[in-house]
Amino acid sequence: MMKTTEAFKQIMNEQTEIALATSVDEMPNVRIVNFIYDEAKKCLFFSTFKGNDKIIEFQKNSNVSFTTIPTDNTNHVRVHYAKVKKSDLTVYDVAEQWIKKIPSYEENIRQVGPMLELYEIHFSKVIVILGMNSKETLELYC
């Protein structure tokens, strides 16, 4: 289990994108977004432009699921049951975390920061997939 916990943390720190799935009126939708994971808050942050279509979807149905998108191997994290909500924080509040993880994001924040809203995804159970033969579920405790 410790190996899985450490792998979860590594994946969430190293992978930069998730495929975020929503569903409204039985119409599924998926999109790729950059993210940061805040281990202390036990939530994932992503930003989107104010007025974006996905915001309307979140308001209609806050249930989401996601998978991280691996880049150099098949290790990834999947979450089936999560809730999305607009954050009380701004992209500026988490800018240091963003830039540490994705240095090019500094330019995004500088150019379009005022047009971005920050969202949080909260979840308590993750599936950690390591290669072809390892799939474990972790419970995250606040």
Short mmCIF file of N, CA, C and O in Angstrom, two decimals:
data_model
loop_
_atom_site.label_atom_id
_atom_site.label_comp_id
_atom_site.label_asym_id
_atom_site.label_seq_id
_atom_site.Cartn_x
_atom_site.Cartn_y
_atom_site.Cartn_z
N MET A 1 0.83 -1.20 0.00
CA MET A 1 0.00 0.00 0.00
C MET A 1 0.87 1.26 0.00
O MET A 1 0.53 2.24 -0.63
N MET A 2 2.00 1.22 0.71
CA MET A 2 2.87 2.39 0.74
C MET A 2 3.39 2.69 -0.66
O MET A 2 3.44 3.84 -1.06
N LYS A 3 3.74 1.65 -1.41
CA LYS A 3 4.19 1.85 -2.78
C LYS A 3 3.10 2.55 -3.59
O LYS A 3 3.38 3.46 -4.37
N THR A 4 1.87 2.14 -3.41
CA THR A 4 0.75 2.72 -4.14
C THR A 4 0.53 4.18 -3.73
O THR A 4 0.30 5.04 -4.57
N THR A 5 0.62 4.45 -2.44
CA THR A 5 0.46 5.82 -1.94
C THR A 5 1.54 6.73 -2.52
O THR A 5 1.25 7.84 -2.99
N GLU A 6 2.77 6.26 -2.50
CA GLU A 6 3.86 7.06 -3.06
C GLU A 6 3.70 7.24 -4.56
O GLU A 6 3.97 8.32 -5.10
N ALA A 7 3.26 6.20 -5.25
CA ALA A 7 3.03 6.29 -6.69
C ALA A 7 1.92 7.31 -6.99
O ALA A 7 2.03 8.10 -7.93
N PHE A 8 0.86 7.30 -6.18
CA PHE A 8 -0.23 8.28 -6.34
C PHE A 8 0.33 9.70 -6.25
O PHE A 8 0.07 10.54 -7.12
N LYS A 9 1.10 9.96 -5.21
CA LYS A 9 1.67 11.30 -5.02
C LYS A 9 2.56 11.68 -6.19
O LYS A 9 2.51 12.82 -6.69
N GLN A 10 3.37 10.75 -6.65
CA GLN A 10 4.28 11.02 -7.77
C GLN A 10 3.49 11.35 -9.04
O GLN A 10 3.80 12.30 -9.75
N ILE A 11 2.47 10.55 -9.33
CA ILE A 11 1.66 10.77 -10.52
C ILE A 11 0.99 12.15 -10.45
O ILE A 11 1.01 12.90 -11.42
N MET A 12 0.43 12.48 -9.31
CA MET A 12 -0.28 13.75 -9.18
C MET A 12 0.68 14.94 -9.24
O MET A 12 0.28 16.03 -9.65
N ASN A 13 1.93 14.72 -8.87
CA ASN A 13 2.93 15.80 -8.93
C ASN A 13 3.55 15.93 -10.31
O ASN A 13 3.95 17.03 -10.70
N GLU A 14 3.66 14.83 -11.05
CA GLU A 14 4.38 14.85 -12.32
C GLU A 14 3.47 15.00 -13.54
O GLU A 14 3.84 15.69 -14.49
N GLN A 15 2.33 14.35 -13.54
CA GLN A 15 1.44 14.45 -14.69
C GLN A 15 0.74 15.81 -14.65
O GLN A 15 0.41 16.31 -13.58
N THR A 16 0.54 16.40 -15.81
CA THR A 16 0.05 17.77 -15.86
C THR A 16 -1.37 17.92 -16.39
O THR A 16 -1.95 18.99 -16.29
N GLU A 17 -1.93 16.83 -16.96
CA GLU A 17 -3.25 16.93 -17.56
C GLU A 17 -4.16 15.80 -17.08
O GLU A 17 -3.70 14.70 -16.79
N ILE A 18 -5.45 16.14 -17.04
CA ILE A 18 -6.48 15.12 -16.80
C ILE A 18 -7.48 15.18 -17.93
O ILE A 18 -7.66 16.23 -18.56
N ALA A 19 -8.12 14.07 -18.17
CA ALA A 19 -9.31 14.03 -19.01
C ALA A 19 -10.48 14.10 -18.03
O ALA A 19 -10.67 13.19 -17.22
N LEU A 20 -11.19 15.21 -18.05
CA LEU A 20 -12.27 15.49 -17.10
C LEU A 20 -13.60 15.18 -17.76
O LEU A 20 -13.93 15.75 -18.81
N ALA A 21 -14.37 14.29 -17.15
CA ALA A 21 -15.65 13.87 -17.70
C ALA A 21 -16.81 14.45 -16.90
O ALA A 21 -16.81 14.39 -15.67
N THR A 22 -17.77 15.01 -17.64
CA THR A 22 -19.00 15.52 -17.05
C THR A 22 -20.17 14.83 -17.73
O THR A 22 -20.00 14.17 -18.76
N SER A 23 -21.35 15.02 -17.18
CA SER A 23 -22.55 14.50 -17.82
C SER A 23 -23.73 15.37 -17.43
O SER A 23 -23.97 15.61 -16.24
N VAL A 24 -24.45 15.84 -18.43
CA VAL A 24 -25.65 16.65 -18.20
C VAL A 24 -26.74 16.11 -19.11
O VAL A 24 -26.52 15.92 -20.32
N ASP A 25 -27.90 15.85 -18.52
CA ASP A 25 -29.04 15.33 -19.28
C ASP A 25 -28.64 14.10 -20.09
O ASP A 25 -28.97 13.97 -21.27
N GLU A 26 -27.90 13.20 -19.45
CA GLU A 26 -27.44 11.94 -20.04
C GLU A 26 -26.55 12.13 -21.27
O GLU A 26 -26.41 11.22 -22.08
N MET A 27 -25.93 13.30 -21.39
CA MET A 27 -24.99 13.57 -22.47
C MET A 27 -23.59 13.69 -21.86
O MET A 27 -23.29 14.69 -21.20
N PRO A 28 -22.75 12.68 -22.03
CA PRO A 28 -21.40 12.76 -21.49
C PRO A 28 -20.54 13.73 -22.29
O PRO A 28 -20.79 13.95 -23.48
N ASN A 29 -19.56 14.29 -21.62
CA ASN A 29 -18.63 15.21 -22.27
C ASN A 29 -17.28 15.05 -21.58
O ASN A 29 -17.22 14.89 -20.36
N VAL A 30 -16.22 15.10 -22.34
CA VAL A 30 -14.89 14.98 -21.75
C VAL A 30 -13.99 16.02 -22.40
O VAL A 30 -14.16 16.36 -23.57
N ARG A 31 -13.10 16.56 -21.59
CA ARG A 31 -12.13 17.53 -22.09
C ARG A 31 -10.84 17.39 -21.31
O ARG A 31 -10.83 16.87 -20.20
N ILE A 32 -9.76 17.87 -21.92
CA ILE A 32 -8.45 17.79 -21.27
C ILE A 32 -8.16 19.15 -20.64
O ILE A 32 -8.31 20.18 -21.28
N VAL A 33 -7.76 19.12 -19.36
CA VAL A 33 -7.38 20.34 -18.65
C VAL A 33 -6.09 20.11 -17.87
O VAL A 33 -5.82 18.99 -17.44
N ASN A 34 -5.32 21.16 -17.71
CA ASN A 34 -4.14 21.12 -16.84
C ASN A 34 -4.61 21.16 -15.39
O ASN A 34 -5.66 21.74 -15.10
N PHE A 35 -3.81 20.57 -14.51
CA PHE A 35 -4.21 20.55 -13.11
C PHE A 35 -3.01 20.62 -12.18
O PHE A 35 -1.88 20.34 -12.58
N ILE A 36 -3.30 20.98 -10.96
CA ILE A 36 -2.36 20.80 -9.86
C ILE A 36 -3.12 20.11 -8.74
O ILE A 36 -4.34 20.27 -8.61
N TYR A 37 -2.41 19.31 -7.97
CA TYR A 37 -3.01 18.61 -6.85
C TYR A 37 -2.45 19.20 -5.57
O TYR A 37 -1.23 19.33 -5.42
N ASP A 38 -3.33 19.57 -4.68
CA ASP A 38 -2.93 20.11 -3.38
C ASP A 38 -3.12 19.02 -2.33
O ASP A 38 -4.25 18.70 -1.95
N GLU A 39 -2.01 18.43 -1.91
CA GLU A 39 -2.07 17.30 -0.98
C GLU A 39 -2.67 17.70 0.36
O GLU A 39 -3.42 16.95 0.97
N ALA A 40 -2.35 18.90 0.83
CA ALA A 40 -2.88 19.36 2.13
C ALA A 40 -4.40 19.53 2.08
O ALA A 40 -5.10 19.15 3.01
N LYS A 41 -4.91 20.09 0.99
CA LYS A 41 -6.35 20.31 0.86
C LYS A 41 -7.07 19.09 0.31
O LYS A 41 -8.29 19.06 0.26
N LYS A 42 -6.31 18.09 -0.15
CA LYS A 42 -6.86 16.88 -0.75
C LYS A 42 -7.82 17.22 -1.88
O LYS A 42 -8.93 16.71 -1.98
N CYS A 43 -7.38 18.14 -2.76
CA CYS A 43 -8.20 18.45 -3.92
C CYS A 43 -7.31 18.80 -5.10
O CYS A 43 -6.13 19.12 -4.94
N LEU A 44 -7.90 18.70 -6.25
CA LEU A 44 -7.24 19.01 -7.50
C LEU A 44 -7.78 20.37 -7.96
O LEU A 44 -8.98 20.64 -7.83
N PHE A 45 -6.90 21.23 -8.45
CA PHE A 45 -7.30 22.53 -8.98
C PHE A 45 -7.11 22.56 -10.49
O PHE A 45 -6.15 22.00 -11.01
N PHE A 46 -8.02 23.23 -11.17
CA PHE A 46 -7.84 23.55 -12.59
C PHE A 46 -8.51 24.89 -12.83
O PHE A 46 -9.35 25.34 -12.05
N SER A 47 -8.10 25.53 -13.90
CA SER A 47 -8.71 26.83 -14.21
C SER A 47 -9.40 26.74 -15.56
O SER A 47 -9.10 25.87 -16.38
N THR A 48 -10.33 27.64 -15.76
CA THR A 48 -11.04 27.74 -17.03
C THR A 48 -11.44 29.18 -17.25
O THR A 48 -11.50 29.96 -16.29
N PHE A 49 -11.70 29.53 -18.48
CA PHE A 49 -12.13 30.89 -18.78
C PHE A 49 -13.53 31.13 -18.23
O PHE A 49 -14.40 30.26 -18.32
N LYS A 50 -13.74 32.30 -17.65
CA LYS A 50 -15.06 32.69 -17.17
C LYS A 50 -16.05 32.58 -18.32
O LYS A 50 -15.74 32.93 -19.46
N GLY A 51 -17.24 32.03 -18.03
CA GLY A 51 -18.28 31.91 -19.04
C GLY A 51 -18.15 30.70 -19.94
O GLY A 51 -18.96 30.50 -20.84
N ASN A 52 -17.14 29.85 -19.71
CA ASN A 52 -16.92 28.66 -20.52
C ASN A 52 -18.11 27.71 -20.39
O ASN A 52 -18.75 27.62 -19.34
N ASP A 53 -18.39 26.95 -21.45
CA ASP A 53 -19.51 26.00 -21.44
C ASP A 53 -19.43 25.01 -20.29
O ASP A 53 -20.46 24.61 -19.74
N LYS A 54 -18.22 24.59 -19.94
CA LYS A 54 -18.12 23.57 -18.88
C LYS A 54 -18.64 24.08 -17.55
O LYS A 54 -19.15 23.31 -16.74
N ILE A 55 -18.59 25.40 -17.33
CA ILE A 55 -19.10 25.97 -16.08
C ILE A 55 -20.60 25.72 -15.96
O ILE A 55 -21.10 25.37 -14.90
N ILE A 56 -21.31 25.85 -17.06
CA ILE A 56 -22.76 25.59 -17.07
C ILE A 56 -23.00 24.11 -16.74
O ILE A 56 -23.91 23.78 -15.97
N GLU A 57 -22.17 23.23 -17.30
CA GLU A 57 -22.31 21.81 -17.00
C GLU A 57 -22.09 21.54 -15.51
O GLU A 57 -22.82 20.77 -14.90
N PHE A 58 -21.07 22.18 -14.91
CA PHE A 58 -20.79 21.99 -13.48
C PHE A 58 -21.97 22.45 -12.63
O PHE A 58 -22.29 21.83 -11.62
N GLN A 59 -22.61 23.52 -13.04
CA GLN A 59 -23.75 24.04 -12.27
C GLN A 59 -24.94 23.10 -12.36
O GLN A 59 -25.69 22.95 -11.41
N LYS A 60 -25.11 22.44 -13.49
CA LYS A 60 -26.22 21.52 -13.67
C LYS A 60 -25.97 20.18 -13.00
O LYS A 60 -26.91 19.52 -12.55
N ASN A 61 -24.70 19.74 -12.97
CA ASN A 61 -24.36 18.45 -12.37
C ASN A 61 -22.90 18.52 -11.92
O ASN A 61 -21.99 18.50 -12.75
N SER A 62 -22.70 18.57 -10.62
CA SER A 62 -21.35 18.73 -10.08
C SER A 62 -20.60 17.40 -9.95
O SER A 62 -19.46 17.37 -9.52
N ASN A 63 -21.23 16.30 -10.34
CA ASN A 63 -20.56 15.00 -10.32
C ASN A 63 -19.65 14.88 -11.54
O ASN A 63 -20.11 15.07 -12.67
N VAL A 64 -18.39 14.57 -11.30
CA VAL A 64 -17.42 14.41 -12.38
C VAL A 64 -16.56 13.18 -12.12
O VAL A 64 -16.55 12.63 -11.02
N SER A 65 -15.85 12.77 -13.14
CA SER A 65 -14.82 11.75 -13.00
C SER A 65 -13.64 12.20 -13.85
O SER A 65 -13.78 13.08 -14.69
N PHE A 66 -12.48 11.60 -13.60
CA PHE A 66 -11.31 11.98 -14.39
C PHE A 66 -10.27 10.89 -14.36
O PHE A 66 -10.30 9.98 -13.52
N THR A 67 -9.36 10.99 -15.30
CA THR A 67 -8.15 10.17 -15.30
C THR A 67 -6.99 11.08 -15.64
O THR A 67 -7.14 12.00 -16.46
N THR A 68 -5.86 10.85 -14.99
CA THR A 68 -4.67 11.60 -15.38
C THR A 68 -4.19 11.05 -16.71
O THR A 68 -4.50 9.91 -17.08
N ILE A 69 -3.45 11.86 -17.44
CA ILE A 69 -2.96 11.46 -18.75
C ILE A 69 -1.46 11.22 -18.66
O ILE A 69 -0.69 12.17 -18.49
N PRO A 70 -1.05 9.95 -18.73
CA PRO A 70 0.38 9.65 -18.61
C PRO A 70 1.16 10.12 -19.84
O PRO A 70 0.60 10.19 -20.94
N THR A 71 2.43 10.43 -19.62
CA THR A 71 3.25 10.90 -20.73
C THR A 71 4.38 9.95 -21.09
O THR A 71 4.70 9.78 -22.25
N ASP A 72 5.01 9.32 -20.09
CA ASP A 72 6.17 8.48 -20.42
C ASP A 72 6.04 7.02 -19.99
O ASP A 72 6.95 6.24 -20.13
N ASN A 73 4.90 6.64 -19.43
CA ASN A 73 4.60 5.24 -19.12
C ASN A 73 3.08 5.13 -18.99
O ASN A 73 2.38 6.08 -19.32
N THR A 74 2.59 4.01 -18.53
CA THR A 74 1.12 3.85 -18.46
C THR A 74 0.56 4.13 -17.06
O THR A 74 -0.64 3.99 -16.85
N ASN A 75 1.40 4.50 -16.12
CA ASN A 75 0.92 4.78 -14.76
C ASN A 75 -0.03 5.97 -14.78
O ASN A 75 0.27 7.00 -15.37
N HIS A 76 -1.18 5.80 -14.12
CA HIS A 76 -2.13 6.90 -14.04
C HIS A 76 -3.09 6.70 -12.88
O HIS A 76 -3.11 5.64 -12.25
N VAL A 77 -3.83 7.75 -12.60
CA VAL A 77 -4.82 7.75 -11.52
C VAL A 77 -6.19 7.96 -12.14
O VAL A 77 -6.36 8.80 -13.02
N ARG A 78 -7.17 7.19 -11.65
CA ARG A 78 -8.55 7.35 -12.09
C ARG A 78 -9.42 7.63 -10.88
O ARG A 78 -9.22 7.05 -9.81
N VAL A 79 -10.40 8.50 -11.06
CA VAL A 79 -11.37 8.79 -10.01
C VAL A 79 -12.76 8.72 -10.63
O VAL A 79 -13.04 9.42 -11.61
N HIS A 80 -13.59 7.87 -10.06
CA HIS A 80 -14.95 7.69 -10.59
C HIS A 80 -15.94 8.68 -9.98
O HIS A 80 -16.83 9.17 -10.68
N TYR A 81 -15.82 8.93 -8.68
CA TYR A 81 -16.81 9.75 -7.98
C TYR A 81 -16.14 10.96 -7.38
O TYR A 81 -15.46 10.87 -6.37
N ALA A 82 -16.37 12.09 -8.01
CA ALA A 82 -15.78 13.34 -7.52
C ALA A 82 -16.81 14.46 -7.68
O ALA A 82 -17.78 14.33 -8.43
N LYS A 83 -16.56 15.53 -6.96
CA LYS A 83 -17.42 16.72 -7.02
C LYS A 83 -16.58 17.90 -7.45
O LYS A 83 -15.47 18.10 -6.95
N VAL A 84 -17.11 18.70 -8.35
CA VAL A 84 -16.42 19.90 -8.81
C VAL A 84 -17.16 21.11 -8.25
O VAL A 84 -18.39 21.10 -8.14
N LYS A 85 -16.40 22.14 -7.88
CA LYS A 85 -17.01 23.38 -7.42
C LYS A 85 -16.07 24.54 -7.71
O LYS A 85 -14.84 24.36 -7.79
N LYS A 86 -16.65 25.72 -7.84
CA LYS A 86 -15.85 26.93 -8.01
C LYS A 86 -15.09 27.15 -6.70
O LYS A 86 -15.64 27.05 -5.61
N SER A 87 -13.82 27.44 -6.81
CA SER A 87 -12.99 27.64 -5.63
C SER A 87 -13.19 29.03 -5.05
O SER A 87 -13.52 29.98 -5.77
N ASP A 88 -12.98 29.14 -3.75
CA ASP A 88 -12.95 30.45 -3.10
C ASP A 88 -11.62 31.15 -3.38
O ASP A 88 -11.47 32.33 -3.13
N LEU A 89 -10.65 30.38 -3.88
CA LEU A 89 -9.33 30.92 -4.21
C LEU A 89 -9.32 31.41 -5.66
O LEU A 89 -10.25 31.14 -6.41
N THR A 90 -8.25 32.08 -6.04
CA THR A 90 -8.08 32.51 -7.43
C THR A 90 -6.84 31.83 -8.00
O THR A 90 -6.05 31.23 -7.26
N VAL A 91 -6.64 31.96 -9.31
CA VAL A 91 -5.43 31.40 -9.92
C VAL A 91 -4.19 32.05 -9.33
O VAL A 91 -3.14 31.42 -9.24
N TYR A 92 -4.31 33.28 -8.88
CA TYR A 92 -3.17 33.97 -8.27
C TYR A 92 -2.80 33.34 -6.93
O TYR A 92 -1.63 33.31 -6.56
N ASP A 93 -3.80 32.82 -6.20
CA ASP A 93 -3.54 32.19 -4.90
C ASP A 93 -2.73 30.91 -5.04
O ASP A 93 -2.01 30.53 -4.12
N VAL A 94 -2.86 30.23 -6.17
CA VAL A 94 -2.15 28.97 -6.38
C VAL A 94 -1.10 29.08 -7.49
O VAL A 94 -0.56 28.08 -7.95
N ALA A 95 -0.80 30.31 -7.90
CA ALA A 95 0.14 30.54 -9.01
C ALA A 95 1.49 29.89 -8.77
O ALA A 95 2.07 29.28 -9.68
N GLU A 96 1.99 29.97 -7.55
CA GLU A 96 3.31 29.39 -7.26
C GLU A 96 3.31 27.88 -7.52
O GLU A 96 4.26 27.35 -8.10
N GLN A 97 2.25 27.19 -7.10
CA GLN A 97 2.14 25.75 -7.35
C GLN A 97 2.07 25.46 -8.85
O GLN A 97 2.71 24.52 -9.33
N TRP A 98 1.26 26.25 -9.57
CA TRP A 98 1.14 26.06 -11.02
C TRP A 98 2.49 26.18 -11.70
O TRP A 98 2.88 25.34 -12.51
N ILE A 99 3.19 27.27 -11.39
CA ILE A 99 4.44 27.58 -12.07
C ILE A 99 5.53 26.56 -11.72
O ILE A 99 6.32 26.19 -12.58
N LYS A 100 5.51 26.08 -10.49
CA LYS A 100 6.47 25.05 -10.10
C LYS A 100 6.25 23.78 -10.92
O LYS A 100 7.20 23.15 -11.37
N LYS A 101 4.99 23.43 -11.14
CA LYS A 101 4.67 22.20 -11.86
C LYS A 101 4.76 22.40 -13.38
O LYS A 101 5.27 21.54 -14.09
N ILE A 102 4.24 23.52 -13.86
CA ILE A 102 4.19 23.80 -15.29
C ILE A 102 4.75 25.21 -15.49
O ILE A 102 4.00 26.20 -15.47
N PRO A 103 6.06 25.35 -15.66
CA PRO A 103 6.66 26.68 -15.75
C PRO A 103 6.03 27.59 -16.80
O PRO A 103 5.90 28.80 -16.57
N SER A 104 5.58 27.05 -17.91
CA SER A 104 4.98 27.88 -18.96
C SER A 104 3.65 28.50 -18.52
O SER A 104 3.15 29.43 -19.15
N TYR A 105 3.07 27.99 -17.44
CA TYR A 105 1.80 28.52 -16.97
C TYR A 105 1.94 29.95 -16.44
O TYR A 105 0.96 30.69 -16.37
N GLU A 106 3.16 30.34 -16.10
CA GLU A 106 3.39 31.71 -15.64
C GLU A 106 2.94 32.71 -16.70
O GLU A 106 2.30 33.73 -16.39
N GLU A 107 3.23 32.41 -17.95
CA GLU A 107 2.82 33.28 -19.05
C GLU A 107 1.30 33.33 -19.18
O GLU A 107 0.72 34.39 -19.39
N ASN A 108 0.63 32.19 -19.03
CA ASN A 108 -0.84 32.14 -19.07
C ASN A 108 -1.44 33.03 -18.00
O ASN A 108 -2.36 33.81 -18.27
N ILE A 109 -0.93 32.89 -16.79
CA ILE A 109 -1.47 33.67 -15.67
C ILE A 109 -1.24 35.17 -15.93
O ILE A 109 -2.13 35.99 -15.70
N ARG A 110 -0.06 35.50 -16.42
CA ARG A 110 0.26 36.90 -16.67
C ARG A 110 -0.65 37.48 -17.77
O ARG A 110 -1.17 38.58 -17.63
N GLN A 111 -0.88 36.72 -18.82
CA GLN A 111 -1.64 37.24 -19.96
C GLN A 111 -3.16 37.20 -19.76
O GLN A 111 -3.86 38.13 -20.16
N VAL A 112 -3.68 36.12 -19.18
CA VAL A 112 -5.13 35.96 -19.11
C VAL A 112 -5.66 35.69 -17.70
O VAL A 112 -6.83 35.33 -17.54
N GLY A 113 -4.82 35.87 -16.69
CA GLY A 113 -5.22 35.61 -15.31
C GLY A 113 -6.56 36.20 -14.91
O GLY A 113 -7.40 35.51 -14.31
N PRO A 114 -6.84 37.47 -15.23
CA PRO A 114 -8.13 38.05 -14.82
C PRO A 114 -9.34 37.38 -15.48
O PRO A 114 -10.46 37.52 -15.00
N MET A 115 -9.12 36.66 -16.58
CA MET A 115 -10.23 36.00 -17.28
C MET A 115 -10.46 34.57 -16.80
O MET A 115 -11.37 33.89 -17.28
N LEU A 116 -9.62 34.10 -15.87
CA LEU A 116 -9.70 32.71 -15.43
C LEU A 116 -10.42 32.58 -14.09
O LEU A 116 -10.29 33.43 -13.21
N GLU A 117 -11.16 31.49 -13.95
CA GLU A 117 -11.75 31.10 -12.67
C GLU A 117 -11.11 29.80 -12.24
O GLU A 117 -10.78 28.95 -13.07
N LEU A 118 -10.93 29.65 -10.94
CA LEU A 118 -10.32 28.45 -10.39
C LEU A 118 -11.42 27.51 -9.89
O LEU A 118 -12.37 27.95 -9.23
N TYR A 119 -11.25 26.23 -10.22
CA TYR A 119 -12.20 25.20 -9.78
C TYR A 119 -11.46 24.14 -8.99
O TYR A 119 -10.26 23.92 -9.18
N GLU A 120 -12.21 23.49 -8.09
CA GLU A 120 -11.67 22.41 -7.26
C GLU A 120 -12.43 21.13 -7.58
O GLU A 120 -13.64 21.16 -7.79
N ILE A 121 -11.71 20.03 -7.56
CA ILE A 121 -12.33 18.71 -7.64
C ILE A 121 -11.98 17.98 -6.36
O ILE A 121 -10.81 17.83 -6.01
N HIS A 122 -13.02 17.55 -5.64
CA HIS A 122 -12.84 16.85 -4.38
C HIS A 122 -13.22 15.39 -4.54
O HIS A 122 -14.23 15.07 -5.20
N PHE A 123 -12.43 14.51 -3.94
CA PHE A 123 -12.66 13.08 -4.05
C PHE A 123 -12.00 12.40 -2.86
O PHE A 123 -11.09 12.94 -2.25
N SER A 124 -12.48 11.21 -2.53
CA SER A 124 -11.91 10.50 -1.38
C SER A 124 -11.36 9.13 -1.75
O SER A 124 -10.69 8.50 -0.93
N LYS A 125 -11.62 8.69 -2.96
CA LYS A 125 -11.16 7.37 -3.38
C LYS A 125 -10.53 7.48 -4.76
O LYS A 125 -11.10 8.11 -5.65
N VAL A 126 -9.34 6.89 -4.93
CA VAL A 126 -8.65 6.92 -6.22
C VAL A 126 -8.25 5.50 -6.60
O VAL A 126 -8.00 4.66 -5.73
N ILE A 127 -8.19 5.27 -7.88
CA ILE A 127 -7.66 4.01 -8.40
C ILE A 127 -6.30 4.34 -9.00
O ILE A 127 -6.20 5.21 -9.87
N VAL A 128 -5.27 3.68 -8.50
CA VAL A 128 -3.91 3.91 -8.97
C VAL A 128 -3.52 2.72 -9.85
O VAL A 128 -3.51 1.58 -9.38
N ILE A 129 -3.22 3.00 -11.10
CA ILE A 129 -2.87 1.95 -12.06
C ILE A 129 -1.40 2.09 -12.40
O ILE A 129 -0.96 3.13 -12.89
N LEU A 130 -0.65 1.03 -12.08
CA LEU A 130 0.80 1.02 -12.30
C LEU A 130 1.12 -0.12 -13.26
O LEU A 130 1.12 -1.28 -12.88
N GLY A 131 1.32 0.22 -14.51
CA GLY A 131 1.60 -0.80 -15.50
C GLY A 131 0.37 -1.63 -15.82
O GLY A 131 -0.75 -1.24 -15.54
N MET A 132 0.62 -2.78 -16.40
CA MET A 132 -0.48 -3.64 -16.85
C MET A 132 -1.07 -4.52 -15.75
O MET A 132 -2.19 -4.98 -15.87
N ASN A 133 -0.32 -4.74 -14.67
CA ASN A 133 -0.74 -5.75 -13.69
C ASN A 133 -1.02 -5.21 -12.29
O ASN A 133 -1.19 -5.99 -11.37
N SER A 134 -1.03 -3.90 -12.12
CA SER A 134 -1.23 -3.36 -10.78
C SER A 134 -2.33 -2.30 -10.80
O SER A 134 -2.21 -1.28 -11.47
N LYS A 135 -3.40 -2.60 -10.07
CA LYS A 135 -4.53 -1.67 -9.96
C LYS A 135 -5.01 -1.73 -8.52
O LYS A 135 -5.52 -2.74 -8.08
N GLU A 136 -4.79 -0.63 -7.79
CA GLU A 136 -5.19 -0.58 -6.39
C GLU A 136 -6.03 0.64 -6.10
O GLU A 136 -5.80 1.70 -6.69
N THR A 137 -6.98 0.50 -5.19
CA THR A 137 -7.81 1.61 -4.76
C THR A 137 -7.28 2.15 -3.45
O THR A 137 -7.00 1.38 -2.53
N LEU A 138 -7.13 3.46 -3.39
CA LEU A 138 -6.69 4.14 -2.16
C LEU A 138 -7.82 5.00 -1.63
O LEU A 138 -8.52 5.66 -2.39
N GLU A 139 -7.96 5.00 -0.31
CA GLU A 139 -8.87 5.93 0.36
C GLU A 139 -8.02 7.09 0.83
O GLU A 139 -6.99 6.90 1.49
N LEU A 140 -8.41 8.31 0.49
CA LEU A 140 -7.72 9.51 0.95
C LEU A 140 -8.46 10.07 2.14
O LEU A 140 -9.68 10.21 2.10
N TYR A 141 -7.73 10.40 3.19
CA TYR A 141 -8.36 10.91 4.40
C TYR A 141 -7.94 12.35 4.63
O TYR A 141 -6.77 12.69 4.47
N CYS A 142 -8.91 13.17 4.95
CA CYS A 142 -8.61 14.59 5.19
C CYS A 142 -8.03 14.80 6.56
O CYS A 142 -8.21 14.06 7.46
#
